[in-house]
Amino acid sequence: MRHRAAAALALAGALSLTACGGSDDGSARLSVGSAYMPQPVSDLAAGFLTITNDGDAADRLTAVSSDVAGQVTVHETVDGSMREAESLDIPAHGSLVLESGGNHLMFEQLKRKPKQGQKVSVELRFAHSDPVTVELPVKPATYRPTTGH
Ligand SMILES: [Cu+2]
């Protein structure tokens, strides 16, 4: 009798966990890493970061804003020249990499010049997921992250 009641309780617990776990509802699960801004040498600044998606659905980076810039756009590099991208895909179980020489954030109309050692707050907005705020540490202008490849 006792055992049966305990088993029923355990089962109920497992069921409610599944119901609100939301791991299989086909949503994106985003996290941001490797973020930095090279100290700007002009009135433009670039920003780099990696958005990892551990979820079952793809998402898209659609807009970016920051209090240090009048405008932040998302740029992609195609055949060595950069152009503004309307959005960038973040594949399910994949990542979107913004790195030197490739995709990047472009800060225009800088309200102040970020200096090495400071941090720049950036809000990332997505097609489906909630906005994410990231702090970009400002690195030397010539900074190159050590990558695995
Ligand atoms: Cu650019």
mmCIF file of C-alpha atoms and ligand atoms in Angstrom:
data_model
loop_
_atom_site.group_PDB
_atom_site.id
_atom_site.type_symbol
_atom_site.label_atom_id
_atom_site.label_comp_id
_atom_site.label_asym_id
_atom_site.label_seq_id
_atom_site.Cartn_x
_atom_site.Cartn_y
_atom_site.Cartn_z
ATOM 1 C CA MET A 1 0.000 0.000 0.000
ATOM 2 C CA ARG A 2 2.667 2.453 1.072
ATOM 3 C CA HIS A 3 4.892 1.497 -1.810
ATOM 4 C CA ARG A 4 2.147 1.898 -4.323
ATOM 5 C CA ALA A 5 1.370 5.430 -3.112
ATOM 6 C CA ALA A 6 5.045 6.377 -3.331
ATOM 7 C CA ALA A 7 5.292 5.018 -6.854
ATOM 8 C CA ALA A 8 2.209 6.954 -7.923
ATOM 9 C CA LEU A 9 3.647 10.151 -6.492
ATOM 10 C CA ALA A 10 6.953 9.597 -8.250
ATOM 11 C CA LEU A 11 5.134 9.015 -11.513
ATOM 12 C CA ALA A 12 3.080 12.187 -11.112
ATOM 13 C CA GLY A 13 6.285 14.096 -10.480
ATOM 14 C CA ALA A 14 7.897 12.732 -13.601
ATOM 15 C CA LEU A 15 4.878 13.598 -15.707
ATOM 16 C CA SER A 16 4.670 17.200 -14.553
ATOM 17 C CA LEU A 17 8.402 17.614 -15.179
ATOM 18 C CA THR A 18 7.957 16.471 -18.747
ATOM 19 C CA ALA A 19 5.005 18.791 -19.193
ATOM 20 C CA CYS A 20 6.898 21.944 -18.275
ATOM 21 C CA GLY A 21 10.383 20.914 -19.362
ATOM 22 C CA GLY A 22 9.789 22.169 -22.866
ATOM 23 C CA SER A 23 12.837 20.432 -24.278
ATOM 24 C CA ASP A 24 10.939 18.853 -27.143
ATOM 25 C CA ASP A 25 8.635 21.682 -28.161
ATOM 26 C CA GLY A 26 10.884 22.578 -31.078
ATOM 27 C CA SER A 27 12.296 25.837 -29.745
ATOM 28 C CA ALA A 28 15.762 27.312 -30.006
ATOM 29 C CA ARG A 29 17.976 27.450 -26.885
ATOM 30 C CA LEU A 30 20.531 30.179 -27.357
ATOM 31 C CA SER A 31 23.674 31.094 -25.486
ATOM 32 C CA VAL A 32 26.312 33.655 -26.370
ATOM 33 C CA GLY A 33 30.060 33.316 -25.951
ATOM 34 C CA SER A 34 33.442 34.575 -27.206
ATOM 35 C CA ALA A 35 32.129 38.136 -27.332
ATOM 36 C CA TYR A 36 34.496 41.099 -27.739
ATOM 37 C CA MET A 37 34.965 44.437 -29.436
ATOM 38 C CA PRO A 38 38.370 45.495 -30.788
ATOM 39 C CA GLN A 39 39.046 49.048 -29.582
ATOM 40 C CA PRO A 40 37.767 51.202 -32.439
ATOM 41 C CA VAL A 41 40.293 53.239 -34.433
ATOM 42 C CA SER A 42 37.670 55.332 -36.228
ATOM 43 C CA ASP A 43 34.062 56.303 -35.621
ATOM 44 C CA LEU A 44 33.066 52.756 -36.526
ATOM 45 C CA ALA A 45 33.418 49.756 -34.263
ATOM 46 C CA ALA A 46 33.085 46.061 -34.906
ATOM 47 C CA GLY A 47 31.819 43.365 -32.563
ATOM 48 C CA PHE A 48 32.332 39.628 -32.579
ATOM 49 C CA LEU A 49 30.593 36.787 -30.764
ATOM 50 C CA THR A 50 29.343 33.254 -31.151
ATOM 51 C CA ILE A 51 25.696 32.305 -30.643
ATOM 52 C CA THR A 52 25.210 28.645 -29.854
ATOM 53 C CA ASN A 53 21.837 26.972 -30.295
ATOM 54 C CA ASP A 54 21.295 23.799 -28.238
ATOM 55 C CA GLY A 55 17.632 23.650 -29.194
ATOM 56 C CA ASP A 56 15.685 21.661 -31.747
ATOM 57 C CA ALA A 57 14.642 24.607 -33.885
ATOM 58 C CA ALA A 58 16.605 27.155 -35.874
ATOM 59 C CA ASP A 59 16.412 30.860 -35.085
ATOM 60 C CA ARG A 60 17.675 34.034 -36.682
ATOM 61 C CA LEU A 61 19.576 37.045 -35.391
ATOM 62 C CA THR A 62 17.428 39.890 -36.674
ATOM 63 C CA ALA A 63 18.447 43.090 -34.887
ATOM 64 C CA VAL A 64 21.086 44.486 -32.566
ATOM 65 C CA SER A 65 21.226 47.635 -30.482
ATOM 66 C CA SER A 66 23.680 49.227 -28.047
ATOM 67 C CA ASP A 67 23.726 52.347 -25.917
ATOM 68 C CA VAL A 68 27.131 53.364 -27.344
ATOM 69 C CA ALA A 69 25.978 53.529 -30.956
ATOM 70 C CA GLY A 70 23.179 55.220 -32.839
ATOM 71 C CA GLN A 71 22.923 52.175 -35.007
ATOM 72 C CA VAL A 72 24.196 48.599 -34.935
ATOM 73 C CA THR A 73 23.893 46.469 -38.030
ATOM 74 C CA VAL A 74 24.725 42.867 -38.789
ATOM 75 C CA HIS A 75 27.237 42.457 -41.601
ATOM 76 C CA GLU A 76 28.272 39.428 -43.569
ATOM 77 C CA THR A 77 31.432 39.137 -45.617
ATOM 78 C CA VAL A 78 30.964 37.825 -49.130
ATOM 79 C CA ASP A 79 33.950 37.447 -51.460
ATOM 80 C CA GLY A 80 36.056 39.658 -49.232
ATOM 81 C CA SER A 81 33.678 42.610 -49.054
ATOM 82 C CA MET A 82 31.132 43.241 -46.368
ATOM 83 C CA ARG A 83 27.485 44.002 -46.757
ATOM 84 C CA GLU A 84 24.555 44.438 -44.449
ATOM 85 C CA ALA A 85 22.564 41.294 -43.751
ATOM 86 C CA GLU A 86 18.871 41.414 -42.982
ATOM 87 C CA SER A 87 19.305 38.498 -40.592
ATOM 88 C CA LEU A 88 21.711 35.643 -39.947
ATOM 89 C CA ASP A 89 20.657 32.041 -39.404
ATOM 90 C CA ILE A 90 21.362 30.176 -36.187
ATOM 91 C CA PRO A 91 20.852 26.502 -37.080
ATOM 92 C CA ALA A 92 19.330 24.019 -34.633
ATOM 93 C CA HIS A 93 22.107 22.224 -32.712
ATOM 94 C CA GLY A 94 24.576 24.564 -34.375
ATOM 95 C CA SER A 95 26.033 28.005 -34.009
ATOM 96 C CA LEU A 96 26.340 31.371 -35.654
ATOM 97 C CA VAL A 97 29.920 32.611 -35.570
ATOM 98 C CA LEU A 98 30.746 36.293 -35.900
ATOM 99 C CA GLU A 99 34.507 36.543 -36.244
ATOM 100 C CA SER A 100 37.197 38.730 -37.700
ATOM 101 C CA GLY A 101 37.114 38.415 -41.491
ATOM 102 C CA GLY A 102 33.582 37.012 -41.492
ATOM 103 C CA ASN A 103 30.208 37.984 -40.108
ATOM 104 C CA HIS A 104 30.353 40.825 -37.611
ATOM 105 C CA LEU A 105 28.407 43.500 -35.807
ATOM 106 C CA MET A 106 28.969 47.029 -37.045
ATOM 107 C CA PHE A 107 28.523 49.909 -34.607
ATOM 108 C CA GLU A 108 27.840 53.212 -36.346
ATOM 109 C CA GLN A 109 27.300 56.755 -35.041
ATOM 110 C CA LEU A 110 29.357 56.033 -31.915
ATOM 111 C CA LYS A 111 28.257 58.178 -28.974
ATOM 112 C CA ARG A 112 31.536 57.527 -27.179
ATOM 113 C CA LYS A 113 34.703 55.696 -28.125
ATOM 114 C CA PRO A 114 34.943 52.473 -26.153
ATOM 115 C CA LYS A 115 38.430 51.991 -24.693
ATOM 116 C CA GLN A 116 40.331 48.812 -23.968
ATOM 117 C CA GLY A 117 39.262 47.400 -20.614
ATOM 118 C CA GLN A 118 35.739 48.829 -20.800
ATOM 119 C CA LYS A 119 32.614 46.882 -21.588
ATOM 120 C CA VAL A 120 29.947 47.576 -24.157
ATOM 121 C CA SER A 121 26.426 46.341 -23.580
ATOM 122 C CA VAL A 122 24.622 44.966 -26.609
ATOM 123 C CA GLU A 123 21.088 43.689 -27.005
ATOM 124 C CA LEU A 124 20.571 40.894 -29.522
ATOM 125 C CA ARG A 125 17.100 40.268 -30.889
ATOM 126 C CA PHE A 126 15.905 37.139 -32.604
ATOM 127 C CA ALA A 127 13.078 35.985 -34.842
ATOM 128 C CA HIS A 128 11.749 33.611 -32.172
ATOM 129 C CA SER A 129 13.741 33.689 -28.932
ATOM 130 C CA ASP A 130 13.631 36.402 -26.285
ATOM 131 C CA PRO A 131 16.230 39.186 -26.566
ATOM 132 C CA VAL A 132 19.628 38.542 -24.992
ATOM 133 C CA THR A 133 21.871 41.233 -23.514
ATOM 134 C CA VAL A 134 25.628 40.635 -23.735
ATOM 135 C CA GLU A 135 28.609 42.555 -22.430
ATOM 136 C CA LEU A 136 31.402 42.867 -24.966
ATOM 137 C CA PRO A 137 34.794 43.425 -23.337
ATOM 138 C CA VAL A 138 36.819 45.955 -25.328
ATOM 139 C CA LYS A 139 40.128 44.454 -26.465
ATOM 140 C CA PRO A 140 43.185 46.015 -28.131
ATOM 141 C CA ALA A 141 42.545 47.075 -31.737
ATOM 142 C CA THR A 142 44.787 44.282 -33.005
ATOM 143 C CA TYR A 143 43.358 41.593 -30.720
ATOM 144 C CA ARG A 144 42.831 38.164 -32.287
ATOM 145 C CA PRO A 145 41.157 35.450 -30.224
ATOM 146 C CA THR A 146 42.915 32.124 -30.105
ATOM 147 C CA THR A 147 40.648 29.759 -31.967
ATOM 148 C CA GLY A 148 40.710 26.011 -32.000
ATOM 149 C CA HIS A 149 41.524 25.777 -35.686
HETATM 150 CU CU CU B 1 30.953 45.674 -41.583
#
